[in-house]
Coordinates of C-alpha atoms in Angstrom, one line a residue:
Chain Q
Q220 CA 6.4 -7.8 -4.9
S221 CA 7.9 -5.2 -7.3
D222 CA 10.1 -2.3 -6.2
L223 CA 7.7 -0.1 -8.1
T224 CA 4.1 -0.3 -6.9
Q225 CA 1.2 0.1 -9.3
P226 CA -2.5 -0.5 -8.7
A227 CA -3.5 -3.9 -10.0
S228 CA -6.4 -2.4 -12.0
V229 CA -8.0 0.8 -13.0
S230 CA -11.2 1.2 -15.0
G231 CA -13.1 4.0 -16.7
S232 CA -15.8 4.7 -19.2
P233 CA -15.1 5.8 -22.8
G234 CA -14.2 9.5 -22.9
Q235 CA -13.2 9.6 -19.3
S236 CA -9.7 10.2 -17.9
I237 CA -7.8 7.8 -15.7
T238 CA -4.5 8.0 -13.8
I239 CA -2.2 5.2 -13.0
S240 CA 0.4 5.7 -10.2
C241 CA 3.8 4.2 -9.8
T242 CA 5.4 4.5 -6.4
G243 CA 9.0 3.7 -5.6
L244 CA 9.4 1.7 -2.4
R245 CA 13.1 2.6 -2.1
S246 CA 14.5 6.1 -2.0
D247 CA 16.6 5.4 -5.0
S248 CA 14.1 3.5 -7.1
I249 CA 12.4 6.4 -8.7
G250 CA 14.6 9.4 -7.9
Y251 CA 16.0 9.7 -11.4
N252 CA 14.1 11.4 -14.2
F253 CA 14.2 8.2 -16.3
V254 CA 10.7 6.9 -15.8
S255 CA 9.0 5.2 -18.7
W256 CA 5.6 3.8 -19.3
Y257 CA 4.7 0.8 -21.5
Q258 CA 1.4 -0.3 -23.0
H259 CA 1.1 -4.0 -23.4
H260 CA -1.7 -5.7 -25.3
P261 CA -1.5 -9.4 -24.4
G262 CA 0.2 -11.4 -27.2
K263 CA 1.8 -8.3 -28.7
A264 CA 5.1 -6.6 -28.1
P265 CA 5.0 -4.0 -25.3
K266 CA 5.2 -0.4 -26.6
V267 CA 6.8 2.6 -25.0
I268 CA 4.3 5.5 -24.6
I269 CA 6.1 7.8 -22.2
S270 CA 9.9 8.1 -21.6
D271 CA 11.9 10.4 -19.3
V272 CA 8.9 11.0 -17.1
S273 CA 6.8 13.0 -19.5
N274 CA 8.2 12.7 -23.0
R275 CA 5.9 11.2 -25.6
P276 CA 7.6 9.4 -28.4
S277 CA 6.7 10.2 -32.0
G278 CA 3.5 8.6 -33.0
V279 CA 2.1 8.2 -29.5
S280 CA -1.3 9.8 -29.0
N281 CA -1.3 13.0 -27.0
R282 CA -4.0 11.5 -24.9
F283 CA -1.2 9.9 -22.9
S284 CA 0.7 12.1 -20.5
G285 CA 3.2 11.5 -17.7
S286 CA 4.4 13.3 -14.6
K287 CA 6.3 12.7 -11.4
S288 CA 6.1 14.1 -7.9
G289 CA 8.5 12.9 -5.2
N290 CA 8.8 9.2 -5.4
T291 CA 5.6 8.7 -7.4
A292 CA 5.2 8.8 -11.2
S293 CA 1.9 9.0 -12.9
L294 CA 0.4 8.1 -16.3
T295 CA -2.8 9.8 -17.3
I296 CA -4.9 8.6 -20.2
S297 CA -7.5 11.1 -21.3
G298 CA -10.4 10.6 -23.6
L299 CA -10.4 6.8 -22.8
Q300 CA -10.9 4.6 -25.8
A301 CA -11.7 0.9 -26.2
D302 CA -8.2 0.3 -27.6
D303 CA -6.6 1.6 -24.5
E304 CA -7.7 -1.5 -22.7
A305 CA -4.3 -3.1 -22.0
D306 CA -1.7 -3.7 -19.3
Y307 CA 0.5 -0.7 -18.4
Y308 CA 3.9 -0.9 -16.8
C309 CA 6.1 1.8 -15.4
S310 CA 9.9 1.4 -15.3
S311 CA 12.7 3.5 -13.8
Y312 CA 16.4 3.7 -13.9
A313 CA 17.5 3.0 -10.4
G314 CA 21.2 3.6 -10.4
T315 CA 24.3 1.6 -11.2
S316 CA 23.7 -1.1 -8.6
I317 CA 20.1 -2.0 -9.6
F318 CA 19.9 -0.5 -13.1
V319 CA 16.3 -0.9 -14.2
L320 CA 13.1 -1.6 -12.2
F321 CA 9.6 -2.3 -13.5
G322 CA 6.3 -2.0 -11.7
G323 CA 3.9 -4.9 -11.3
G324 CA 1.6 -3.6 -14.0
T325 CA -1.9 -2.1 -14.1
K326 CA -4.7 -3.6 -16.1
V327 CA -6.9 -0.9 -17.6
T328 CA -10.4 -1.8 -18.3
V329 CA -12.7 0.3 -20.5
L330 CA -16.2 -0.1 -19.2
Chain G
Q248 CA 12.1 0.2 -38.8
V249 CA 14.0 -1.9 -36.3
Q250 CA 12.4 -5.3 -35.5
L251 CA 13.4 -7.9 -33.0
Q252 CA 12.5 -11.6 -32.9
E253 CA 13.2 -14.0 -30.1
S254 CA 14.0 -17.7 -30.8
G255 CA 14.9 -20.7 -28.8
P256 CA 13.6 -23.8 -27.0
G257 CA 10.3 -23.4 -25.4
L258 CA 11.0 -26.1 -22.8
V259 CA 14.0 -26.5 -20.6
K260 CA 14.6 -29.0 -17.9
A261 CA 15.3 -27.9 -14.4
S262 CA 19.0 -27.4 -13.6
Q263 CA 19.9 -27.0 -17.3
T264 CA 20.7 -23.9 -19.3
L265 CA 18.2 -21.7 -21.0
S266 CA 19.5 -20.3 -24.3
L267 CA 17.7 -17.7 -26.4
T268 CA 18.6 -15.6 -29.4
C269 CA 17.3 -12.3 -30.6
S270 CA 17.5 -11.5 -34.3
V271 CA 17.6 -7.9 -35.2
S272 CA 16.4 -6.5 -38.5
G273 CA 16.3 -3.0 -39.8
G274 CA 19.1 -2.0 -37.5
S275 CA 22.5 -3.2 -36.3
V276 CA 23.6 -4.7 -33.1
A277 CA 27.0 -3.2 -33.9
S278 CA 25.6 0.3 -33.5
A279 CA 27.7 2.4 -31.1
T280 CA 24.6 4.2 -29.8
D281 CA 22.4 1.2 -29.0
H282 CA 22.2 -1.2 -26.1
W283 CA 20.3 -4.5 -26.4
S284 CA 18.4 -5.9 -23.5
W285 CA 16.5 -9.0 -22.2
I286 CA 13.4 -8.6 -20.1
R287 CA 11.2 -11.4 -18.8
Q288 CA 7.7 -11.8 -17.4
P289 CA 6.7 -14.8 -15.3
A290 CA 3.1 -15.8 -15.7
G291 CA 0.8 -13.5 -13.8
K292 CA 3.6 -11.3 -12.7
G293 CA 5.2 -8.1 -13.7
L294 CA 8.2 -7.4 -15.9
E295 CA 11.8 -8.1 -14.8
W296 CA 14.9 -6.6 -16.4
V297 CA 17.4 -9.4 -17.0
G298 CA 20.4 -7.5 -18.4
R299 CA 21.8 -5.7 -21.4
I300 CA 24.8 -5.6 -23.8
H301 CA 26.5 -3.0 -25.9
A302 CA 28.3 -3.8 -29.2
S303 CA 31.5 -3.1 -27.4
G304 CA 30.9 -6.2 -25.3
S305 CA 30.0 -4.3 -22.1
T306 CA 27.3 -6.1 -20.2
Y307 CA 25.1 -5.2 -17.2
Y308 CA 23.0 -7.7 -15.3
N309 CA 20.2 -7.7 -12.8
P310 CA 22.0 -8.3 -9.5
S311 CA 19.5 -11.0 -8.6
L312 CA 20.4 -13.0 -11.7
K313 CA 24.0 -12.0 -12.2
S314 CA 25.6 -15.2 -11.1
R315 CA 23.6 -17.2 -13.7
V316 CA 23.3 -14.9 -16.7
T317 CA 25.4 -14.3 -19.7
I318 CA 24.4 -12.0 -22.6
S319 CA 26.5 -12.0 -25.7
V320 CA 26.4 -10.4 -29.1
D321 CA 27.2 -11.7 -32.6
T322 CA 27.6 -8.8 -35.0
S323 CA 28.2 -11.1 -38.0
R324 CA 24.7 -12.5 -37.6
N325 CA 23.2 -9.3 -36.2
Q326 CA 22.0 -11.2 -33.1
F327 CA 22.4 -11.1 -29.4
S328 CA 21.8 -14.0 -27.0
L329 CA 20.9 -14.9 -23.5
R330 CA 22.1 -17.8 -21.4
L331 CA 20.7 -18.6 -18.0
T332 CA 22.2 -21.5 -16.1
S333 CA 20.8 -23.7 -13.4
V334 CA 17.2 -22.9 -14.2
T335 CA 14.3 -23.6 -11.9
A336 CA 10.6 -23.3 -12.1
T337 CA 10.8 -19.7 -11.1
D338 CA 12.6 -19.0 -14.4
T339 CA 9.5 -20.0 -16.4
A340 CA 8.5 -16.8 -18.1
V341 CA 7.9 -15.0 -21.4
Y342 CA 11.3 -13.7 -22.4
Y343 CA 11.5 -10.4 -24.4
C344 CA 14.4 -8.9 -26.2
A345 CA 14.4 -5.1 -26.7
R346 CA 16.6 -2.3 -27.9
G347 CA 17.6 0.1 -25.1
R348 CA 19.5 0.9 -22.0
V349 CA 16.8 2.6 -19.9
V350 CA 14.0 3.1 -22.4
F351 CA 13.1 0.0 -24.3
D352 CA 12.0 0.5 -27.9
P353 CA 11.1 -1.6 -29.8
W354 CA 10.5 -5.0 -28.2
G355 CA 10.2 -8.4 -29.7
Q356 CA 6.9 -10.3 -29.4
G357 CA 8.3 -12.5 -26.7
T358 CA 8.9 -16.2 -26.3
L359 CA 7.6 -18.5 -23.6
V360 CA 10.1 -20.7 -21.9
T361 CA 8.8 -23.3 -19.5
V362 CA 11.1 -25.0 -17.1
S363 CA 10.1 -28.6 -16.5
S364 CA 11.0 -30.9 -13.6

């Protein structure tokens, strides 16, 4: 069990929007504004798509957006495309005792 | 752009030491502004941060692994390395190296390490 909880799977049709949640189980696990999201196509290197809760690195599609409310962060993918089919992981800085936590990952399926 | 590549044995016997190296190109492990991390993923499970190092030699480890982990840096070879002692089957995972302290970018492709009995 991860300290950050994500749904195991989310699916949607092309063109639709989906949202993946990332909930901290501990009060300190997602309290900082250092939440990142990673896209991972199996066999390839994971890629950061959101940093610092809602910042989109250069080159990342604006179809990806991030937000946070309380102890839950969210990743929204709009205009779902076939290439978005991948595993998505959230991570968060969790203080100087724990450092970095990752979620268990969410498999996104494009129907 | 910066690229990372993991290397090392794919098979390690239980109770022995796992050793991996990450070679960095397009960037320098001696950079004062960068940290270099190891992250692993057991089969069918999520990612787990292992630890990180800065060129100054400062290291930070996952508390759950701290007693068994050592991360070091070799600026002359532009590499950083991971040593994990007393491995068990639960250490079987894909091991990734990445640049970063809190945000990891980029990552290596990963290397599978299997612990055999």
